[in-house]
Amino acid sequence: MSGATPGQRERAAELRRQLQEHNHRYYVLDAPSISDAEYDALLRELQALEAAHPELLTADSPTQRVGAPPLKEFAPLKHRLPMQSLNNAFSEDELRDFDRRAREALGRDELTYVAEPKLDGLAVSLIYEHGVFKQGATRGDGETGEDISDNLRTIGGIPLRLRGSAPPLIELRGEVYLPHAGFARMNEQAAARGEKLYVNPRNAAAGSLRQLDSRITAQRPLAFYAYAVGYSEHWRAPATHTKVLAQLRDWGLPVSDLIETVRGVEGCWQYYQGMQARRAQLPFDIDGVVYKLDDLAGREELGSVARAPRWAIAHKFPAEEAQTVLEAVDFQVGRTGALTPTARLRTVFVGGAHVSNATLHNIDEIERKDIRIGDTVIVRRAGDVIPEVKEVVLAQRPAQAQKIVLPESCPVCGGQVQREEGEVVARCSNGLSCRAQLHGALLHFVSRRAMDIEGLGEKLLAQLIDLEQIKNVADIYRLEEARLAALERMGEKSARNVVEAIERSKRSTLERFLYALGIPDVGEATARDLARHFGSLEALIAACEQDAPTAHAEKDKERCPRLREVPDVGAVVAAHVAHFFTEPRNLEVVSALREAGVHWPQIERREASGPLLGKTFVITGTLPVSRDAASAEIEAGGGKVSGSVSKKTDYLLAGSEAGSKLAKAEKLGVAIIDYTQLQQLLKGG
């Protein structure tokens, strides 16, 4: 293999510089200047150069965030300066005592502190040599931590090279944490894989950082905030901690925008109250605040006691957990028909409020935690977040504790409750006339890609529901101009426009009608496939009646055989469709819609043909024509358009500003074409 040319070396250096700058803008400044697709293109170019010429690979290359092969174990790493823990204050009096002791020891009337949120994550140490990340470790016992360098290297917020001028050796300290959004995404993915859910963001972050295979850590959405300098060589520290934080920012490290410099104990107390009020709205967990003396010389004078400094203290928030008795369970019905179990508790004071209700999430969580009526439970409340039952105190379970059972009928409308094999959520099947689901069902029904009834917006529909003028979607076609004109913020012209839009919507297509009904998991593509396969609503309903007895078959291949003949309709979707069209209340509403005049032209069933026959396409990005037009061209050529990329996808039709579908297609090796290439395929090219 020949060595890299000077031009290739210059290009690799320029790509590293650009990618480092974009990382800084994304993770530190929260102001990205290019799209994800553009960033990925630069990264792929650098990866290709490094693969062809390994001598171009550097320790600080942005390509080195993918992780390394698994370790057998973590090596110990001794801290050059101990990573001390903090003493805690649990009340205003304890905070004032801390401030008084510091003032008396320094002989000052008032002190300036730096106040910061106490992130519920893991403290880490980062070592940089001549500005390049060298090693990183956990806090461990304060003297010695675990070398988790490979894992820390994968975290986007940790720069692999410091910006500007850096000392020959410096150790920086901060917190690795998992934002709420990332934690939710990890649990969604774990649930989809049938794996155990993570208990809380801190445990998930700890588990991610202690993976022996750093390639797993690279897939976790971890974040980082820097908050201090530890050991350093040939670096002259500024006079205050405020200036230290400014230097960390200049070096390109993310520093929390929530950190404030405050005067005296009153400033500390105000900051604490403000952070407690904002706690529930923050994108990550905090369990208190930390106050640090701003004057670094004063810190030296105060020193430390045991393993904690005298110049800092952690002020913890009130306990967020309390013990009480679960007295009953109700099932609430959401607008999508999902049944959510709610615990009725013996009232307890927790997290600064009296709590008598708490979420139990779903029946799987109830079974996993083995929660029963009559149990003594631990309730968790974080700020204004809905309280949840965290766990059961099994040692206090009474003999008469009752198991919690999923109801067979909807508690709102009496419709059948269904839960498909392998699904977490149980739903009321009476989607068209269950009052709990009505508002969401109506908004979907009138939307542009469904029945397209302009003028029936969210507020007007809510008003009509409150006045009981609409009890199901069929009632839309009974609305009269005079009654609409009499409503608040409605005049004769607006009422006339709405009635005319309702009248126009009566002429539709079978696929639009099926999509408008809001059957779970039936999107536009599936509605179209059902319409084309069966040709008529009557034929579809007949198939559902024949398939209904098999909808709960244990083996997927035995479930709903007639509906499964439709391309891309799997066991779960087939069961949803069969349930929907065998629920008597749904059929009553469908019949009422037909009687009101909703109709569509007969579908001519013909065998598909053309140069794209048997090929599945997914469309992403902005094309020279609308997506609807591109879909029509593909279908006219015998192809099929799907909404998501999978191994079964033959082509990804990608326009400008393509997003995650492009990345997934590349990962799966799916052929990627543009609109011009589609035209060539349509011509048989």
XYZ file of C-alpha atoms in Angstrom, residues 1-13 16 45-58 61 63-64:
31
model
C 0.000 0.000 0.000
C 1.484 3.341 -1.040
C 1.858 6.176 1.444
C -0.511 9.130 1.574
C 0.211 12.038 -0.731
C 0.700 15.556 0.687
C -2.763 16.442 -0.604
C -4.321 13.503 1.235
C -2.504 14.470 4.437
C -3.768 18.030 4.148
C -7.311 16.815 3.447
C -7.287 14.464 6.469
C -6.069 17.300 8.718
C -10.356 16.494 11.447
C -14.629 10.698 3.887
C -12.159 10.799 6.781
C -12.814 7.136 7.593
C -12.081 6.213 3.981
C -8.796 8.160 4.001
C -7.677 6.563 7.282
C -8.636 3.086 6.078
C -6.597 3.530 2.893
C -3.679 5.175 4.721
C -3.463 4.059 8.390
C -0.566 6.448 8.993
C -3.107 9.304 8.798
C -4.979 8.027 11.868
C -4.390 10.146 14.990
C -9.425 11.729 15.184
C -13.413 8.548 13.832
C -12.147 7.051 17.106
